[in-house]
Each structure stands twice: as C-alpha cells, then as structure tokens.
Short mmCIF file of C-alpha atoms in Angstrom, two decimals:
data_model
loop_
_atom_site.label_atom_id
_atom_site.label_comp_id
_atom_site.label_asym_id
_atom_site.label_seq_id
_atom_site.Cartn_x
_atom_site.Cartn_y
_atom_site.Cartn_z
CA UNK A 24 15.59 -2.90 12.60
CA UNK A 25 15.46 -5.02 9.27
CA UNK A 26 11.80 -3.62 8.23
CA UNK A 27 9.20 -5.92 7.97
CA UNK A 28 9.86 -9.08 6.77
CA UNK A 29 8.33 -11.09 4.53
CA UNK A 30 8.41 -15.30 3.51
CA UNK A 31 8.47 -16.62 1.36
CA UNK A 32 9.48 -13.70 -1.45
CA UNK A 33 7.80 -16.14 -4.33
CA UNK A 34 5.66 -19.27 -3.94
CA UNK A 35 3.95 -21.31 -6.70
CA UNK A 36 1.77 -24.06 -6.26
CA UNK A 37 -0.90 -26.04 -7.59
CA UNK A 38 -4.79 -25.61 -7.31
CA UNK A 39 -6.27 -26.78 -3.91
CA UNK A 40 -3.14 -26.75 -2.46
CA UNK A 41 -3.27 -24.76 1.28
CA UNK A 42 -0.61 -21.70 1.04
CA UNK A 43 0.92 -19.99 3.79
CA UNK A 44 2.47 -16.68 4.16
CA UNK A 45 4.07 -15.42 6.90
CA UNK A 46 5.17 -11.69 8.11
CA UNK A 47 7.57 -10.38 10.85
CA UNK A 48 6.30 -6.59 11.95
CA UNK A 49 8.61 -3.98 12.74
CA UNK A 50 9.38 -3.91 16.43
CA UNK A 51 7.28 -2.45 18.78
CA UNK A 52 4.50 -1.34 16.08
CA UNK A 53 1.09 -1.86 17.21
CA UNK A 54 -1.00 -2.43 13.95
CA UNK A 55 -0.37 -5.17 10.95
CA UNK A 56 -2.17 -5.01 8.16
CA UNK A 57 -2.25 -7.50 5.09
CA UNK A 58 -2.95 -6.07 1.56
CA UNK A 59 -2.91 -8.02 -1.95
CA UNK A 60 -1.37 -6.42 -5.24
CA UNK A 61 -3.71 -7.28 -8.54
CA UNK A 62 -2.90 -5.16 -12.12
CA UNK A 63 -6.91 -4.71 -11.40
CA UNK A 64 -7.72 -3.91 -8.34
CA UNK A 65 -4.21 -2.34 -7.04
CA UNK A 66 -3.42 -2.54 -3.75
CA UNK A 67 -6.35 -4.27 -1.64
CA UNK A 68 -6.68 -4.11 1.80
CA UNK A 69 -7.67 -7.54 3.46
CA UNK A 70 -7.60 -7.53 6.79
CA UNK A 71 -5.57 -5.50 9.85
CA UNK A 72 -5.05 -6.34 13.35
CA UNK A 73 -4.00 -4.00 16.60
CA UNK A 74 -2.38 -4.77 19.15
CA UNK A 75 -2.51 -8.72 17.99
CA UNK A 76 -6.46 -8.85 17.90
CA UNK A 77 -8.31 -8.92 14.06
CA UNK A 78 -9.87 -5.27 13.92
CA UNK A 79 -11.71 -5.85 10.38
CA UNK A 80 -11.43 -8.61 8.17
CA UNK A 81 -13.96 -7.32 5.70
CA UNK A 82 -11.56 -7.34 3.14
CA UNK A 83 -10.72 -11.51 3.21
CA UNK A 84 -12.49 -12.02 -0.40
CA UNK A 85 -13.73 -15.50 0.88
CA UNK A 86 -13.74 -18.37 3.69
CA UNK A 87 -10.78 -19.80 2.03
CA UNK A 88 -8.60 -16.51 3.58
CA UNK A 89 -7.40 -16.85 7.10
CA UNK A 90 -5.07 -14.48 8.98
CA UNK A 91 -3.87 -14.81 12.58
CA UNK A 92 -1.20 -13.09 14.69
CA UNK A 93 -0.64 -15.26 17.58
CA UNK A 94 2.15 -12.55 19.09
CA UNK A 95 3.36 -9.07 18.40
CA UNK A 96 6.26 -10.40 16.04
CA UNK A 97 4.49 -12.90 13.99
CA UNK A 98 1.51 -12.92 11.54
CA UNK A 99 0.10 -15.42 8.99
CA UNK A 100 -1.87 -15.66 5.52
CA UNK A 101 -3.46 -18.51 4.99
CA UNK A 102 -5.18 -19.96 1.44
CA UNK A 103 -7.32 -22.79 1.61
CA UNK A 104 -7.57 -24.15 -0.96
CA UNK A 105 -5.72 -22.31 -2.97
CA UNK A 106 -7.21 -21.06 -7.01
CA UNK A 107 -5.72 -19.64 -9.88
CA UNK A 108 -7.58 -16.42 -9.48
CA UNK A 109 -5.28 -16.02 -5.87
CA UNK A 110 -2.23 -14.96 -8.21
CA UNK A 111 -0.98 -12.17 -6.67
CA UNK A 112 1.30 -10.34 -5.03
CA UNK A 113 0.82 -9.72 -0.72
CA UNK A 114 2.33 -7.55 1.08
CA UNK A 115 2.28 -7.19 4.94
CA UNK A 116 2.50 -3.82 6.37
CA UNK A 117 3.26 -2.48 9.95
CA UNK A 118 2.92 0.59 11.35
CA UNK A 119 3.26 2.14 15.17
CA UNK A 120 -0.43 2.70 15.53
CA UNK A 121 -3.54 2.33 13.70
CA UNK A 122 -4.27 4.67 11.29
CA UNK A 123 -3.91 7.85 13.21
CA UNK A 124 -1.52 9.05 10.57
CA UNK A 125 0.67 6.73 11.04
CA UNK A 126 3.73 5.84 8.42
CA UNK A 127 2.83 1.98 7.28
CA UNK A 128 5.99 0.54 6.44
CA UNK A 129 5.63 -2.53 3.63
CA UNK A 130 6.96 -5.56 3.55
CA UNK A 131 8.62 -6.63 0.20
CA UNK A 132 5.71 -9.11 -0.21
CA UNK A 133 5.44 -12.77 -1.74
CA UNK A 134 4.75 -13.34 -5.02
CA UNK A 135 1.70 -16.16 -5.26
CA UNK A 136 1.39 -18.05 -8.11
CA UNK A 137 -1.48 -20.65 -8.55
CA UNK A 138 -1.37 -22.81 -11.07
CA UNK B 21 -16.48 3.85 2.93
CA UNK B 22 -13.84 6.13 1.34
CA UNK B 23 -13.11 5.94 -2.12
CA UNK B 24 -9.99 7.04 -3.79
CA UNK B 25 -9.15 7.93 -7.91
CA UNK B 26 -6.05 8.10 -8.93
CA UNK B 27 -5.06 9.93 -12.55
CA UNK B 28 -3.27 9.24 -14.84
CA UNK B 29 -2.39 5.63 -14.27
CA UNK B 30 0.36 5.72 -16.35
CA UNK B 31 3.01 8.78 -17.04
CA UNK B 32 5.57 9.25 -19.49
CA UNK B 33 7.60 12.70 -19.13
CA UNK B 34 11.44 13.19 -20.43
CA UNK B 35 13.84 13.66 -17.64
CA UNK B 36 14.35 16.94 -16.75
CA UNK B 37 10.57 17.79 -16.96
CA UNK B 38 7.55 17.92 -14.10
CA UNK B 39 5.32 15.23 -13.33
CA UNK B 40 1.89 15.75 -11.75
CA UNK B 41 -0.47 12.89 -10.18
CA UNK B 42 -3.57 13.87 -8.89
CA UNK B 43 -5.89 11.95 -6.59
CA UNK B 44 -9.48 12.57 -5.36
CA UNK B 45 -11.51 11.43 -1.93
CA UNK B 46 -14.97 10.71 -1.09
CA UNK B 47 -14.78 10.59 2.38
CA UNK B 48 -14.91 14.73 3.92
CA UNK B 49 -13.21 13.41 7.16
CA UNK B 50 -10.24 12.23 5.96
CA UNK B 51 -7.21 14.02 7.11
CA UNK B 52 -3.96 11.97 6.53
CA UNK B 53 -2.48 11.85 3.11
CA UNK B 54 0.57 10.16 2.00
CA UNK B 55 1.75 8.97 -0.94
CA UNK B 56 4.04 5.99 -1.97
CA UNK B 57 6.56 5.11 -4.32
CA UNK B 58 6.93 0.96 -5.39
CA UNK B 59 9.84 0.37 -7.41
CA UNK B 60 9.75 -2.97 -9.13
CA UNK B 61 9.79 -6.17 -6.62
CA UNK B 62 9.49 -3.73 -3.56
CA UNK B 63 6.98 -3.19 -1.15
CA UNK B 64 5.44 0.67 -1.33
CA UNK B 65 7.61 3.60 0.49
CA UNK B 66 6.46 6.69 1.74
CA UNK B 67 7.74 9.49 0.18
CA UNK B 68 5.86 12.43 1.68
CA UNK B 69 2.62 12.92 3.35
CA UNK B 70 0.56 15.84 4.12
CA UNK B 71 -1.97 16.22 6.94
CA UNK B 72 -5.47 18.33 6.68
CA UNK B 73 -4.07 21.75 8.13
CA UNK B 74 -1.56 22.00 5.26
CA UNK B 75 -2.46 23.29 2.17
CA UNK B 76 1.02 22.33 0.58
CA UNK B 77 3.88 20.67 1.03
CA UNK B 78 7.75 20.27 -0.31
CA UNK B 79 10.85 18.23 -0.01
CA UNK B 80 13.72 19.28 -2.44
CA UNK B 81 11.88 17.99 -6.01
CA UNK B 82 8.75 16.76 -4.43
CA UNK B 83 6.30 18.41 -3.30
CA UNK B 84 2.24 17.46 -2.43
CA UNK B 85 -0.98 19.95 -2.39
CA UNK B 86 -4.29 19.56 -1.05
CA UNK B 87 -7.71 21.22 -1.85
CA UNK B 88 -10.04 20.12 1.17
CA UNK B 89 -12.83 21.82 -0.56
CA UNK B 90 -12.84 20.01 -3.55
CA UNK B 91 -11.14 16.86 -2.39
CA UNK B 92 -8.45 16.22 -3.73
CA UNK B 93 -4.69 16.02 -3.85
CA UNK B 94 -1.58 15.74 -6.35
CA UNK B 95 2.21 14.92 -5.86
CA UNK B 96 4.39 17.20 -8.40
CA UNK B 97 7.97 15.70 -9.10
CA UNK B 98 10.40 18.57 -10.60
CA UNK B 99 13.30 17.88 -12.61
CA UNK B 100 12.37 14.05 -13.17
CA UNK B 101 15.31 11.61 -13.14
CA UNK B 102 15.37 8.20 -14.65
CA UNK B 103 15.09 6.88 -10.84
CA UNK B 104 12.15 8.76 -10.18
CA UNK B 105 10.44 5.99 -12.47
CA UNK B 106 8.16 3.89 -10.48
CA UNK B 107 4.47 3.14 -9.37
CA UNK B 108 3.19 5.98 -7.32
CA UNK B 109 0.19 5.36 -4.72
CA UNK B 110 -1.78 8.35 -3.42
CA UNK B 111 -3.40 7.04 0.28
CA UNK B 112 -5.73 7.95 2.10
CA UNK B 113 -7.04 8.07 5.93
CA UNK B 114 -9.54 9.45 8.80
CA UNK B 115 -9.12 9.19 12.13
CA UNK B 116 -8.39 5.33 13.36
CA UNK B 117 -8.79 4.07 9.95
CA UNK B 118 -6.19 2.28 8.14
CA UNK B 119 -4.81 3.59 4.59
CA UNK B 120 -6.94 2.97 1.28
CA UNK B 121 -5.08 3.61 -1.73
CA UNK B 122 -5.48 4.56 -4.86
CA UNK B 123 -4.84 2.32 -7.76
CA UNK B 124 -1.38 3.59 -8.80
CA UNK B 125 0.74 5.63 -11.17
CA UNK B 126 3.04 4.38 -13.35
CA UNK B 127 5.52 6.90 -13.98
CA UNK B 128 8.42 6.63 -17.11
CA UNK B 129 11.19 8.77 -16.83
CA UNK B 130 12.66 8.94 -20.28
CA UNK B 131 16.58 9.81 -20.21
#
C-alpha cells in the first residue's frame, strides 16, 4: 500500500477563496482523522470519522470548516472562505480502528497558504 | 478532556550523547502511548509506543518509560545520530478515543 495520500502537497490562495483538500486512507482502515499543524498550537485535532460517518467534529475551529468522507477511500477538507489565519499545514491520518491503540499512520499533509 | 505537556520543546545534544523527552497526562484512564517522529515536510511516524501494563520499553537506541502514578512518560534516545534530529510528538489515548498530542520536540543532533 502507498500510505495515505495526500493532495495537493502545497496550495496557496487568496482570501475568501474556497480551498479543498483531499485524502486517500490506507486500505481497509476504519477511522480517518484530520489534524492541522500551527508553530502554536502543534498538532490539532479537527475532526475524525469511523467507518465513513463524522464521530466528533468538535475540533472544526469554525462554520467555514467542512469535512466529508463520502466512501472508505476518499475524504475531504473544505475552507470556506478561506483567511490568512488558515495558514497551516493538514495532515490526514488513518488508522485500522478508532483509537483502541491503534497505530495512526499520517499523511504527508498540504501545506495551506492564505494570502 | 485529556491534556498533554510536552518538555523541552526544543533539544540540542552532540551526537553520541542521550536525549530525554518527557511528557505528562491529565486524563488517569489513558492507556495507549506512542510517540512520533516528523522529519521536515513529512507527516508524523510512530516510532514506539507503550501500553498501560508496561512500565518500560526498548528498541535498540530507543527506549520509552511510563509512571502511571504520577502521569507521565519520556522517550530516551542513546547514542544520538545526526538523523535522529527531528520533531518528536508524545500521544496520548483511552479507550475509543483518538490520539491527542503533545506539542512537540525539536531535537538537534550536533555531529
């Protein structure tokens, strides 16, 4: 298996602009999990689903953060619209179940740049 | 929720010598601890974990150690090699809950 996969690796846009990430799990894990990278606030966790259906979203910092995963191989990050203070990096994360000591395996994440 | 410290967040040690992190948990339950290594433009990688019924753990120059009592846990890295620098993550978890991290290490390995 390639690992989980990650486009795009870098994307910069402009203010207001909607961004979209997207993520490929692992095959045949059960839980996906979204986190953003700040210097700050180090690795957040925004929201995780299992078995394709949002568990806790608790962690989306505002209404302008969507996440869906349609089907067990796809999953998407959505910012609309988009602001400076989104600059990060986010990485997607699989892993075979949820928590449950369970290995997540990362994504090598997209780099977001608002400008 | 759980809350997770991470010291020091940055680490300079000349190769050859040890390197300790040391992370603390709020959270009494948790049982599942792993920790991560990012090197620069990758996503985190486990390195080792340890689970609540083990008081220590080792593979070859790593090794981890819990306390339950007091909560808290540390990585040791022997014999430090330039590759060994990176951003360490201690992690934490309970049960069906999914990973919170602490906020990182950044380890120097000075040749």
């Amino acid at each position: 298996d390639a690992g989980v996969i990650q486009s795009p690796r870098h994307e910069v846009t402009e203010m207001g602009q909607e961004v979209t990430l997207r993520c490929k799990p692992i095959s045949g894990h059960n839980s996906l999990f979204w986190y953003r990278q700040t210097m700050m606030r180090g690795l957040e966790l925004l929201i995780y689903f299992n078995n394709n259906v949002p568990i806790d979203d608790s962690g989306m910092p505002e209404d302008r953060f969507s996440a869906k995963m349609p089907n067990a191989s796809f999953s998407t990050l959505k910012i609309q619209p988009s602001e400076p203070r989104d600059s990060a990096v986010y990485f997607c994360a699989s892993s075979q179940e949820q928590g449950a000591q369970s290995e997540a395996f990362f994504g090598q994440g997209t780099r977001l740049t608002v400008v | 929720g759980e809350n997770v410290e991470q010291h020091p967040s940055t680490l300079s040690v000349q190769e050859g010598d040890s390197a300790v992190i040391k992370c603390t948990y709020s959270d009494s339950a948790s049982n599942y601890f792993p920790w991560y290594k990012q090197e620069l433009g990758k996503g985190p990688q486990l390195i080792i974990d340890i689970r609540s019924n083990v008081g220590e753990k080792k593979d070859q120059r790593i090794a981890v150690t819990l306390n339950k009592t007091a909560k808290h846990f540390s990585l040791h890295i022997t014999e430090t090699q330039p590759e060994d620098s990176a951003v360490y993550f201690c992690a934490v978890n309970s049960g069906n809950t999914p990973l919170v991290f602490g906020k990182g290490t950044r380890l120097s390995v000075i040749a």
